[in-house]
XYZ file of C-alpha atoms in Angstrom:
83
model
C 0.000 0.000 0.000
C 1.260 3.474 -0.809
C 0.979 6.024 1.959
C 1.214 9.779 1.687
C 4.774 10.974 2.154
C 5.525 12.965 5.280
C 7.766 15.871 4.361
C 8.975 19.244 5.568
C 5.900 21.337 6.305
C 3.735 18.351 7.289
C 1.967 18.536 10.648
C -0.043 16.272 12.888
C -0.282 12.879 14.531
C 1.906 10.981 12.082
C 4.682 13.542 12.282
C 4.556 13.308 16.078
C 4.760 9.504 15.913
C 7.729 9.729 13.563
C 9.426 12.173 15.914
C 8.723 9.874 18.885
C 10.320 7.011 16.968
C 13.398 9.104 16.171
C 13.732 10.266 19.784
C 13.508 6.695 21.097
C 16.237 5.739 18.621
C 18.563 8.460 19.935
C 18.273 11.262 17.414
C 18.280 13.854 20.236
C 21.006 15.889 18.558
C 18.463 16.722 15.832
C 15.147 16.995 17.668
C 14.373 17.408 21.359
C 10.575 17.103 21.449
C 7.825 15.534 19.383
C 5.809 18.631 18.496
C 4.063 17.256 15.405
C 5.682 19.790 13.063
C 8.025 18.445 10.375
C 10.645 21.159 10.148
C 14.309 21.279 9.233
C 15.392 19.456 12.413
C 13.047 16.537 11.787
C 14.208 16.427 8.158
C 17.837 16.261 9.366
C 16.968 13.408 11.748
C 15.220 11.512 8.935
C 18.254 12.056 6.681
C 20.540 10.675 9.366
C 18.267 7.641 9.774
C 18.216 7.128 6.000
C 22.001 7.355 5.848
C 22.276 4.602 8.460
C 20.355 2.237 6.189
C 21.876 3.400 2.909
C 18.489 4.668 1.736
C 18.015 7.631 -0.572
C 18.937 10.576 1.658
C 16.201 13.095 0.966
C 14.664 13.766 4.383
C 11.290 12.502 3.169
C 9.430 9.872 5.150
C 8.176 7.895 2.171
C 7.567 4.231 1.437
C 11.199 3.066 1.565
C 12.022 4.814 4.833
C 8.647 3.773 6.309
C 9.473 0.137 5.507
C 12.707 0.296 7.495
C 11.019 2.086 10.399
C 8.277 -0.552 10.525
C 10.905 -3.299 10.444
C 12.758 -1.664 13.343
C 9.537 -1.384 15.327
C 8.664 -5.040 14.760
C 12.174 -6.196 15.670
C 12.059 -4.189 18.896
C 8.506 -5.287 19.771
C 7.479 -1.647 19.953
C 3.782 -0.853 20.059
C 2.065 -0.372 16.716
C 2.872 2.923 15.066
C 1.884 4.490 11.766
C -1.342 2.495 11.464
């Protein structure tokens, strides 16, 4: 299934969940709170995450990046996210 990309300028629940995920994974040097606003700091955190998995580094939370995030969540037995 194709989901809408989450990009710079996006706001809301899914951005907050993405930010929570990034904070739990230690991206504190990029973002300090999950405020639900996808700004330049969240984009930098996403780029760093993408770089760690050798994904296209564009700062966009699209299908490829979402797939890796979901895999990480399942491997860690985290609660469901991005439903």
